[in-house]
XYZ file of C-alpha atoms in Angstrom:
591
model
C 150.274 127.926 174.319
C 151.457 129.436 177.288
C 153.066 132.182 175.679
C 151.020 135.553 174.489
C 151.561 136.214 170.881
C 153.262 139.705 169.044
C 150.495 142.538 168.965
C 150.516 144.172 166.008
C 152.928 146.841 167.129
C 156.414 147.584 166.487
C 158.282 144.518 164.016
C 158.296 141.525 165.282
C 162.371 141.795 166.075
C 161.725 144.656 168.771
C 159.286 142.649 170.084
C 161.705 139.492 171.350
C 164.141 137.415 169.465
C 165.139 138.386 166.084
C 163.246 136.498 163.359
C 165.156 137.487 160.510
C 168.898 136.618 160.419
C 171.444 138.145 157.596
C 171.036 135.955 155.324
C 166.725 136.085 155.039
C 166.729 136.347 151.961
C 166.366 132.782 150.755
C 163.664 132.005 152.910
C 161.911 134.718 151.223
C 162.928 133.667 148.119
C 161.918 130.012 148.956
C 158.109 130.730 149.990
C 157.849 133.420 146.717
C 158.780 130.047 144.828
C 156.508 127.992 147.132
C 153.474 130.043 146.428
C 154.233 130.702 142.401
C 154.503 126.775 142.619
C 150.920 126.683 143.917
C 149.625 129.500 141.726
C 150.906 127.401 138.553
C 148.762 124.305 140.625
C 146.002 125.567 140.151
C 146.061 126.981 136.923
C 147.704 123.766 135.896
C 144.804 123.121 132.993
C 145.618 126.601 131.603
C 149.405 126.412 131.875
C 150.396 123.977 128.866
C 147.710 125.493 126.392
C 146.746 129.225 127.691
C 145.775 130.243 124.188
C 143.358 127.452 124.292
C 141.528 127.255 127.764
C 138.577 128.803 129.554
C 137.152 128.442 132.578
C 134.264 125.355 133.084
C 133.040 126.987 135.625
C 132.846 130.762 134.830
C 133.606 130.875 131.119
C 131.444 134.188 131.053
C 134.071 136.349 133.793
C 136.874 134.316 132.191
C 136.435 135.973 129.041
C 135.113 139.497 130.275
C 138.506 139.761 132.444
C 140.354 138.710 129.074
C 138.609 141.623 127.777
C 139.305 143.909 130.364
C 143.222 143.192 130.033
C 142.495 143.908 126.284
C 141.110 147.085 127.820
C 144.518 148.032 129.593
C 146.570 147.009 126.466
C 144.168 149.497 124.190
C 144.224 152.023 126.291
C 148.164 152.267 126.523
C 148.579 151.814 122.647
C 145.787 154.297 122.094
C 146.315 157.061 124.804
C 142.632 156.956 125.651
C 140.730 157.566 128.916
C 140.670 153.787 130.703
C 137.584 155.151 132.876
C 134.874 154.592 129.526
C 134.839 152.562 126.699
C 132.930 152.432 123.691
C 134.581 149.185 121.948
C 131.998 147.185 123.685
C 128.162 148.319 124.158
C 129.099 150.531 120.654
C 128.383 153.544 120.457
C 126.681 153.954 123.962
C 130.090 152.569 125.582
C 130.320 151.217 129.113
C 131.888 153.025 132.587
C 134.867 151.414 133.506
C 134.830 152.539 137.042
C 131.895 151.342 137.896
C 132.765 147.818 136.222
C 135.537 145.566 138.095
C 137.888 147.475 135.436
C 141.142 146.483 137.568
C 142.976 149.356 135.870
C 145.969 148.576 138.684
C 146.535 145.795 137.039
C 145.625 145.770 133.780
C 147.414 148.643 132.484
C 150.743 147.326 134.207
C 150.197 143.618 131.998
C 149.631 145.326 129.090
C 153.279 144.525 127.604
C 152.224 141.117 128.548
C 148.922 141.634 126.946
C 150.467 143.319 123.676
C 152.902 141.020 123.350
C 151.932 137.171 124.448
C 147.588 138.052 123.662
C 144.873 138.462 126.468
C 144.358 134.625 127.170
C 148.573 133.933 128.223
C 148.287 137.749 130.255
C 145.281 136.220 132.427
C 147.067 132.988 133.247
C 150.051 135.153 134.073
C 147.696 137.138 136.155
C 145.974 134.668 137.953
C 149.156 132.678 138.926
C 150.598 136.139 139.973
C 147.458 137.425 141.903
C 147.765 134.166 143.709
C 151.047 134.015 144.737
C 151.041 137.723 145.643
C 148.707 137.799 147.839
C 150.079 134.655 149.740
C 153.671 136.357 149.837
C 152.586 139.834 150.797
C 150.877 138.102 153.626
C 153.949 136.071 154.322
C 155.701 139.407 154.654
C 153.390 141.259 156.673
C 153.470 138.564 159.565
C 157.278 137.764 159.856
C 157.810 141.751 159.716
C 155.518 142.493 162.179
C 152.874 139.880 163.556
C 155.164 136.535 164.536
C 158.885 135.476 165.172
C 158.622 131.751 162.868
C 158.461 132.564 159.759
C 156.956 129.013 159.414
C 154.131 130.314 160.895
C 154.469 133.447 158.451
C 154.580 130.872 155.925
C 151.469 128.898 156.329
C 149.437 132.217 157.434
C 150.324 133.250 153.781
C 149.923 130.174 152.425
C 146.445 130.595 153.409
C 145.770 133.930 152.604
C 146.484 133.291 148.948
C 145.026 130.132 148.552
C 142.244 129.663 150.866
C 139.198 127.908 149.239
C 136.915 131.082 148.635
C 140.226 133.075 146.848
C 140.849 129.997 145.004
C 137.165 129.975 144.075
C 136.693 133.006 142.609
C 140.625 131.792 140.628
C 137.584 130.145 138.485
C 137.257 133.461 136.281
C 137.489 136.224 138.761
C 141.089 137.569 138.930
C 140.086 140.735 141.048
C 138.868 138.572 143.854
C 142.572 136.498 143.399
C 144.519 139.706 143.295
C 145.042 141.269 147.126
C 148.282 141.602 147.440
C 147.895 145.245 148.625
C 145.512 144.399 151.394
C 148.043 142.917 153.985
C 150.098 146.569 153.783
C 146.581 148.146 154.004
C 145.536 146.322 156.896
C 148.962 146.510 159.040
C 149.521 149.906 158.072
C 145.863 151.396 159.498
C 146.355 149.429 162.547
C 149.939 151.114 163.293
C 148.906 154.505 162.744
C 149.828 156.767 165.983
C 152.557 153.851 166.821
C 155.673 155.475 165.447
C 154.668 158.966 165.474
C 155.183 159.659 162.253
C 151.865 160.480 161.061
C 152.515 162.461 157.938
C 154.607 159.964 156.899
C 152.310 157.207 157.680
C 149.146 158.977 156.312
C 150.823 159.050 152.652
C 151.329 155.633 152.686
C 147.970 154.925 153.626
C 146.718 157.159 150.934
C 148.807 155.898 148.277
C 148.039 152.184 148.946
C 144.089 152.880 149.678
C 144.211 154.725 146.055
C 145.871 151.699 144.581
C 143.767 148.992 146.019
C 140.662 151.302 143.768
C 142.179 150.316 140.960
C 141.930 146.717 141.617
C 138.953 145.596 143.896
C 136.803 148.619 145.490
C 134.501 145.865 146.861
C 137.458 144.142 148.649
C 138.835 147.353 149.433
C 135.253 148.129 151.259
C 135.787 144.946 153.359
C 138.964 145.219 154.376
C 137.521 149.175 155.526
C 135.215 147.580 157.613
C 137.243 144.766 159.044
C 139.422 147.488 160.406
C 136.832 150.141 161.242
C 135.264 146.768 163.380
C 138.709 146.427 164.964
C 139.518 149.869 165.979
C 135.949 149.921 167.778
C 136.798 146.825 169.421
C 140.723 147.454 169.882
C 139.238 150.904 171.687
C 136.909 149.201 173.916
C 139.350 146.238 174.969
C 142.460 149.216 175.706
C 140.802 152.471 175.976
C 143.891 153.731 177.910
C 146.391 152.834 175.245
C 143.510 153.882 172.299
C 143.781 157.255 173.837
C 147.110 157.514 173.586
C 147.479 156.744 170.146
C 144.573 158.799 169.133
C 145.638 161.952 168.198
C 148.756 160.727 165.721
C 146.179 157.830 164.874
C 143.768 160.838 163.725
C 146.392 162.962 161.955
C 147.364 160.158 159.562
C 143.981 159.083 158.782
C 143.156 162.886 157.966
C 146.470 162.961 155.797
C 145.323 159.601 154.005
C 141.890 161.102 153.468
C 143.579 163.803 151.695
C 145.838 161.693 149.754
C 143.287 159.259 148.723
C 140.497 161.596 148.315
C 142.725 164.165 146.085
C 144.006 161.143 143.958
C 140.599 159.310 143.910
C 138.111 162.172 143.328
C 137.661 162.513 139.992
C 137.653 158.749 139.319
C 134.996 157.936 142.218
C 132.961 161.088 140.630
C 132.973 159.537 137.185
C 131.779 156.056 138.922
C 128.696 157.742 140.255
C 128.100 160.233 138.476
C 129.988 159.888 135.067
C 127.861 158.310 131.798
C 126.467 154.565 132.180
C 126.741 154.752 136.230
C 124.145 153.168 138.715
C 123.512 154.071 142.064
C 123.321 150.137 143.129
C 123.025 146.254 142.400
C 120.271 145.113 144.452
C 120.362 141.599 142.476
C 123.129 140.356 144.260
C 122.193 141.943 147.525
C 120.883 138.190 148.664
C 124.047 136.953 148.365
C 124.650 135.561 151.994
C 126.809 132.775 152.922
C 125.800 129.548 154.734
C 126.708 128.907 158.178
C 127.370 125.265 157.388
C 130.171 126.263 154.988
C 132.635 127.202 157.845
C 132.606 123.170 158.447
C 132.304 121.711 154.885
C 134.994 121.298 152.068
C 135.315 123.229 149.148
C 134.654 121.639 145.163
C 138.565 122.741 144.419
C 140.240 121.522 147.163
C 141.836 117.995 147.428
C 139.680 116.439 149.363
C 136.690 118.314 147.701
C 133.521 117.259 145.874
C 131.098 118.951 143.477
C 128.714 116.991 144.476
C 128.594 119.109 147.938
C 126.950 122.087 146.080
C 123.575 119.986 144.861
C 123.080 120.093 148.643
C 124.451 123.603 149.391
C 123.450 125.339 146.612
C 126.061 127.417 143.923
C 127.039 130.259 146.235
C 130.433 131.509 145.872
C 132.550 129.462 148.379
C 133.936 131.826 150.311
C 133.406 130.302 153.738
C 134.123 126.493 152.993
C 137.148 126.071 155.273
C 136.093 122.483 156.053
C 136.237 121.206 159.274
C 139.576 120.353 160.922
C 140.890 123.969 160.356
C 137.384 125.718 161.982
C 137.936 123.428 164.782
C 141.165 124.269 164.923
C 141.333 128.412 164.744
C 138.490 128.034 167.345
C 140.219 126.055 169.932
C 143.686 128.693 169.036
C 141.340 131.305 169.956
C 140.418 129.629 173.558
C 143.521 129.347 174.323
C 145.023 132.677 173.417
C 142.176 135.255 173.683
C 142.992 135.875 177.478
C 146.324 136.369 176.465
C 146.400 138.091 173.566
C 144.633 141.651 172.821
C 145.782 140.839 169.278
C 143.617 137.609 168.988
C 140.603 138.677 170.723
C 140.322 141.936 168.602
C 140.490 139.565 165.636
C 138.077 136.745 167.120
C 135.442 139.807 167.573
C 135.895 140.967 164.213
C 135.493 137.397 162.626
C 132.195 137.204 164.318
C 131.090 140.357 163.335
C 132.115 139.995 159.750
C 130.607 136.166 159.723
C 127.186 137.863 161.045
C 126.752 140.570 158.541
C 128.064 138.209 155.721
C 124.913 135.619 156.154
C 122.691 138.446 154.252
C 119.284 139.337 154.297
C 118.049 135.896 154.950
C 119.785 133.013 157.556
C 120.419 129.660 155.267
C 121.061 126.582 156.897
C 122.344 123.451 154.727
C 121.456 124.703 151.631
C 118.114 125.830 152.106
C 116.704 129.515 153.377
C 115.022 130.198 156.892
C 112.552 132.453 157.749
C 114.976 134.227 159.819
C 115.988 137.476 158.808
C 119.393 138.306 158.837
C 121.268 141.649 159.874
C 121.240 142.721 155.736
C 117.721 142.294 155.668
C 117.728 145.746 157.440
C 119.957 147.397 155.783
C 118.506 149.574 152.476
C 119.191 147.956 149.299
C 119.754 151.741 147.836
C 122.575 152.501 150.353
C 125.336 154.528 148.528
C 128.577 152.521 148.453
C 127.013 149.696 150.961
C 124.482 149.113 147.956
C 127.058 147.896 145.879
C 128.736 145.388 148.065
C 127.875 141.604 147.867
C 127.198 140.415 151.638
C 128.814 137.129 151.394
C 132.525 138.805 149.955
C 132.488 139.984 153.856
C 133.852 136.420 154.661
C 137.137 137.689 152.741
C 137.844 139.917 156.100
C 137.439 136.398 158.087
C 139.618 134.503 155.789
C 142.655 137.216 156.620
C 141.256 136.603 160.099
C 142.217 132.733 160.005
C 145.237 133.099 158.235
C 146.257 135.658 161.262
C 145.223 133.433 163.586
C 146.883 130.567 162.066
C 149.965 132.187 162.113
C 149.539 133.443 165.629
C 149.034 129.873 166.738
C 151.606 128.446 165.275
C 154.030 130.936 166.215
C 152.994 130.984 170.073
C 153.647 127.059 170.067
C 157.068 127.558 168.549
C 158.037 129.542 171.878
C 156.554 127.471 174.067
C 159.284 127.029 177.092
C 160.838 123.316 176.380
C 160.998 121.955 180.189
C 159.707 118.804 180.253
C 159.263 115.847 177.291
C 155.014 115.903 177.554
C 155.534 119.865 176.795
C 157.452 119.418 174.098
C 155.523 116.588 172.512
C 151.958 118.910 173.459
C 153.825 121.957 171.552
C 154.928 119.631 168.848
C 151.332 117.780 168.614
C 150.062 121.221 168.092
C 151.961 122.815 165.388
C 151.323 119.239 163.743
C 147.223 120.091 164.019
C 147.471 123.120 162.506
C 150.016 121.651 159.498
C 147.244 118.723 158.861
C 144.228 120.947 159.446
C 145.103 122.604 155.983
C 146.448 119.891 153.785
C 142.698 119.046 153.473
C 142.436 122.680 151.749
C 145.565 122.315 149.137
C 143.610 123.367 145.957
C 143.455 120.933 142.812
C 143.548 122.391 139.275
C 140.696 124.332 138.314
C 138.591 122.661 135.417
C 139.039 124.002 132.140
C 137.824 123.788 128.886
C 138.578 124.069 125.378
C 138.227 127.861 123.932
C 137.821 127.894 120.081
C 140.708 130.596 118.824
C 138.364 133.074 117.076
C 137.760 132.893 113.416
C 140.130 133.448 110.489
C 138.376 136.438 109.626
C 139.081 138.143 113.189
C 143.017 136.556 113.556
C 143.806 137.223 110.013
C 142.509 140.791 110.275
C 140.728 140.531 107.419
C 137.839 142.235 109.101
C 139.602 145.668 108.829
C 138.211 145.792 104.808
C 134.749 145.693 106.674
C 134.860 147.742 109.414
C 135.752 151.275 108.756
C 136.545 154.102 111.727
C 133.689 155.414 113.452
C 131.704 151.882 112.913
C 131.131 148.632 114.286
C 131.480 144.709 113.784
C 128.519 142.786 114.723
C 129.284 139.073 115.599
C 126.500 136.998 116.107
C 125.277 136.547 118.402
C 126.270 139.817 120.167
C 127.584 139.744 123.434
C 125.152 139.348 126.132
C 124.298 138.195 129.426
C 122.687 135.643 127.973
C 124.847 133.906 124.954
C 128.151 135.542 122.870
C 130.248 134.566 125.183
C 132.602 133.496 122.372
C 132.102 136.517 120.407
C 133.393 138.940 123.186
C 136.435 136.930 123.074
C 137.018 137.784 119.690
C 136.587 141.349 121.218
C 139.263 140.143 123.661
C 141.814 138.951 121.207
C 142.138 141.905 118.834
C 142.914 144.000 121.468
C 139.704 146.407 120.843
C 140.641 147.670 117.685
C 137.104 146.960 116.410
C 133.917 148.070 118.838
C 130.824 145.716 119.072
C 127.414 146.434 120.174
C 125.689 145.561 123.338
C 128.469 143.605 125.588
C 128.983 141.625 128.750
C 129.235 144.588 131.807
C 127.253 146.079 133.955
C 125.183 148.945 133.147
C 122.174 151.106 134.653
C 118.382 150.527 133.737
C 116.059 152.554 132.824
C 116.052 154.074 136.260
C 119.651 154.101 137.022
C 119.929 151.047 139.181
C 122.566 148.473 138.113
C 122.187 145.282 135.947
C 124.297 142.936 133.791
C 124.292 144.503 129.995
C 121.405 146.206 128.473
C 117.555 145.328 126.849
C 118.274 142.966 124.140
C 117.526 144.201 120.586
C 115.680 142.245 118.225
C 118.417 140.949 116.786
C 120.070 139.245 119.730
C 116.559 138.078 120.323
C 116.177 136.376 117.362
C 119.921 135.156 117.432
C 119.484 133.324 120.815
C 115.850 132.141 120.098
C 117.364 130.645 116.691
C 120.214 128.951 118.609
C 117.502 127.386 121.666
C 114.525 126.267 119.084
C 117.182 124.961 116.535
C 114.801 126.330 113.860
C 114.597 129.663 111.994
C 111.957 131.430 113.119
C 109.268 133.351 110.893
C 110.826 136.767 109.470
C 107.878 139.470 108.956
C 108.418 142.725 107.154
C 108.062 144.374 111.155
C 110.801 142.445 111.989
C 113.591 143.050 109.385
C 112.609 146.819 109.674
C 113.266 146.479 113.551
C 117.156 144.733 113.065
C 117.722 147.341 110.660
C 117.007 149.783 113.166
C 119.241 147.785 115.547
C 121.876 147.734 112.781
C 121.651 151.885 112.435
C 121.630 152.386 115.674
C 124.639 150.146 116.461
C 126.498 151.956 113.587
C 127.714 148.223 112.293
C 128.955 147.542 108.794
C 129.656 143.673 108.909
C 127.516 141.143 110.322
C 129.714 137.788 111.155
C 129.126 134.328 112.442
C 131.188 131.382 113.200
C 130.896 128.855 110.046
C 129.514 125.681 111.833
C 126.687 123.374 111.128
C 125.602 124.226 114.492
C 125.216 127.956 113.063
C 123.135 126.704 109.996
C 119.763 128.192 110.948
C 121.111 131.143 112.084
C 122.927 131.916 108.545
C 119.602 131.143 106.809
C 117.473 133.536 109.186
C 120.293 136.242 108.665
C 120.216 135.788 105.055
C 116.522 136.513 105.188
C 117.354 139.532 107.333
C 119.657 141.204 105.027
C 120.559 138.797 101.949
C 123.207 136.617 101.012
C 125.639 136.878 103.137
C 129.929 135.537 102.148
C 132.090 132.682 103.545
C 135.716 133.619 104.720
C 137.229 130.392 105.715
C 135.410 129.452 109.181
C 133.336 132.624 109.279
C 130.280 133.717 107.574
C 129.662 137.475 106.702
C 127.478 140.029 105.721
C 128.287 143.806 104.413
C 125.557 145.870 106.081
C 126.988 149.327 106.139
């Protein structure tokens, strides 16, 4: 690696030899194919039965992001405001804003949605999100990082389907889908390059405003990744800082204006708007594990779950096993003298990996005493109160894929004057190719979903529910159980509200948790189901699930027909009377 890799600059063709011939586009078109190819990998349980599948290991998001494209689709059909909702958490309703709504992409899918159901539109969306990302990565570096667009190619490659994004492709589309980040990213560190600041400022704004719509945590990250590496960028080349600073300052102001006009009333409404919170200080202790930059992740090839009963069940955002740590830090040796580009990023990796660990240090799997830089930071914090330490990592996996693609590139232009030079060069784009076939991901686990009863397919439930009340499955969603009755939710497209819900919410005193109190009735649903006996009904107690029932407006109570479900049916029945069979479902008229 003799040679000093592209800054991030002009495009890579002003730069030295022209990367993109006349014909490009089939090498474009053959990594979009590539990384849709991958995408389909991974959701390879899903693909042959979408209707049919959930997640194994986060069946609970799995459904809720179901539901939230049933959100998109129901607020397109409907004309309604996608910032609240009321057809879960009925008639309270739940603040889509400050949920992981994903409007940006929801409301686009909602053909898909309308047309194909919620369950096909979040396979589409995960193989999409994946592939996405991976090619708007791909495009960023051979336009203006690196000349190979090999190197573009596994950078990308990366990107999209590094172990932590290919993680959270377990039941967390929103952490899958950042295709917009790469423009984000190469966009703030260009401003005051070309001049054109207005220009640049708009696009700024209009891609910051987009990225809200889709992940304001990974939106935050990528803010801080770059605000890390201007500071550093500044420090390294204050001379050429300077220079850019006053068109770099003009287009931020312009994107603050941009974003902020667009974004103002939404951001008000997530703060201050009905059923906001000010923070979520349960996941606050979220860090990640310093061993997890060496050790493999469950979904990768070469992966086993056994690894987490010694690490623990974090989210695997850091697990880039091994061979490819090794390998981005001996890249870095050998480039950070002669690159500003690489030793701005290898500063803000460190930074990022720092602040990521949380407020405690864990080692291995288990905690230290030692606190770590979150410990000091307030729990309350507006905006910073909201973000999960460990998703920090996301701003070092862009980091890796950059430097991957750096690498590589800066070996492909290594002068050829001598056989051991050539071999060396050739030894070392071959290291970086086997340090991530280790990381090709498997096919997520999946199991089967039950299709919700006949009574919610059919329709049949619109004789029971009229406008302006609710339909009560049982047990009601919950952060607990009702996982499969939010799916029902989920597949007819909102068009009847249930109580209480899967979502985050505030408490009592406006700090954030996941749903709301239980009422007595989900109590005495999910005690039913874990004792496997009906419990003792007092007068008190039927008074207090009538109350529930008022208050949650419903008019039908209904519960899967199973033998699994018997006791509950018999402590209903005591509830309210005898309730009616409709094929697979039990109900009861109660309004």
């Amino acid at each position: 690696m003799t040679e000093a890799a592209p800054e991030i600059a002009e495009p890579a063709s002003t730069t030295g030899p022209p990367a993109r011939g006349p014909r490009r586009w089939p090498w474009h078109l053959a990594a979009a194919l590539v990384y849709i190819g991958l995408g389909l990998l991974v959701m390879g349980n899903f693909v042959g039965a979408p209707s049919d599948r959930v997640s194994s290991h986060l069946a609970n998001d799995n459904t809720w992001f179901e539901w939230l494209l049933s959100h998109g689709a129901y607020s397109v059909r409907h004309l309604s405001d996608p910032l609240f909702s009321v057809r879960q958490n009925y008639p309270v309703g739940v603040n889509m804003m400050a949920n992981t709504s994903v409007l940006g992409v929801t409301l686009p899918l909602a053909p898909v949605t309308m047309l194909f159901g919620a369950r096909v539109a979040y396979v589409v969306w995960m193989v999409l999100g994946l592939a996405g990302t991976a090619f708007a990565t791909y495009w960023v570096l051979q336009r203006w990082v690196v000349r190979s667009r090999t190197a573009a190619f596994l950078g990308g490659a990366f990107a999209g389907f590094a172990p932590g994004v290919v993680h959270h492709a377990n039941g967390q589309p929103n952490f899958v889908s950042n295709f917009v980040l790469p423009f984000i990213v190469v966009t703030v560190l260009r401003l005051g390059v070309t001049g054109r600041w207005l220009r640049d400022g708009i696009v700024l704004g209009l891609l910051v405003t987009y990225q809200v719509f889709i992940n304001e945590e990974n939106l935050m990250v990528t803010a801080l990744s770059c605000g890390v590496a201007i500071i550093v960028y500044a420090a390294l080349q204050p001379r050429a800082a300077w220079r850019r600073a006053k068109h770099f300052l003009l287009a931020a102001a312009v994107t603050a204006g941009v974003a902020g006009t667009l974004c103002a009333y939404p951001l008000w409404f997530q703060f201050n708007g009905p059923q906001s919170f000010t923070s979520l200080p349960t996941y606050q202790s979220w860090g990640e594990d310093l061993v997890t930059y060496v050790t493999f992740a469950r979904d990768t090839i070469v992966g086993d779950p056994i690894v987490e009963k010694t690490m623990g069940h974090p989210e695997q955002n850091s697990w880039f096993g091994w061979p490819l740590t090794t390998v981005v830090v001996i890249a870095i040796l050998a480039l950070v003298w002669r690159s500003v580009t690489v030793r701005v990023a290898a500063i803000t990796a460190i930074v990022l990996a720092v602040f990521s660990m949380g407020p405690r240090i864990r080692w291995g799997g288990t905690y230290t005493d030692i606190p770590g830089i979150w410990h000091y930071i307030p729990d309350d914090l507006p905006v910073i109160g909201l973000l999960v330490p460990s998703r920090l990592t996301f701003g070092v996996v862009g980091i890796f894929a950059l430097i991957i693609a750096v690498a590589f590139d800066a070996l492909t232009r290594v002068p050829r004057r001598s056989r051991p030079v050539r071999l060396a060069s050739a030894a070392g784009m071959l290291a970086i190719v086997a340090a991530l076939v280790p990381l090709i991901p498997k096919p997520l686990p999946a199991a089967v979903d039950e299709r919700p009863p006949l009574f919610i397919t059919s329709g049949a439930w619109k004789a029971y529910v009229p406008e302006g009340r609710s339909l009560i499955p049982l047990p009601p969603p919950n952060k607990f159980a009702g996982r499969d009755a939010l799916s029902w939710s989920a597949w007819a497209e909102h068009e009847f509200p249930v109580p209480e819900g899967y979502f985050l919410g505030p408490n009592e005193n406006g700090i954030g948790r996941a749903g709301v109190a239980s009422s007595m009735l989900t109590r005495l649903v999910n005690r039913t189901v874990k004792e496997n006996k009906v419990p003792l009904i007092t007068p008190k107690v039927r008074a207090q699930v009538q109350d529930d029932i008022r208050r949650f407006r419903g008019s039908v109570l209904v519960l899967r027909a199973r033998p699994a479900n018997d006791n509950v049916r018999q402590m209903v029945d005591q509830l309210v009377g005898p309730g009616e069979q409709y094929a697979d479902a039990w109900v009861w008229r109660v309004g």
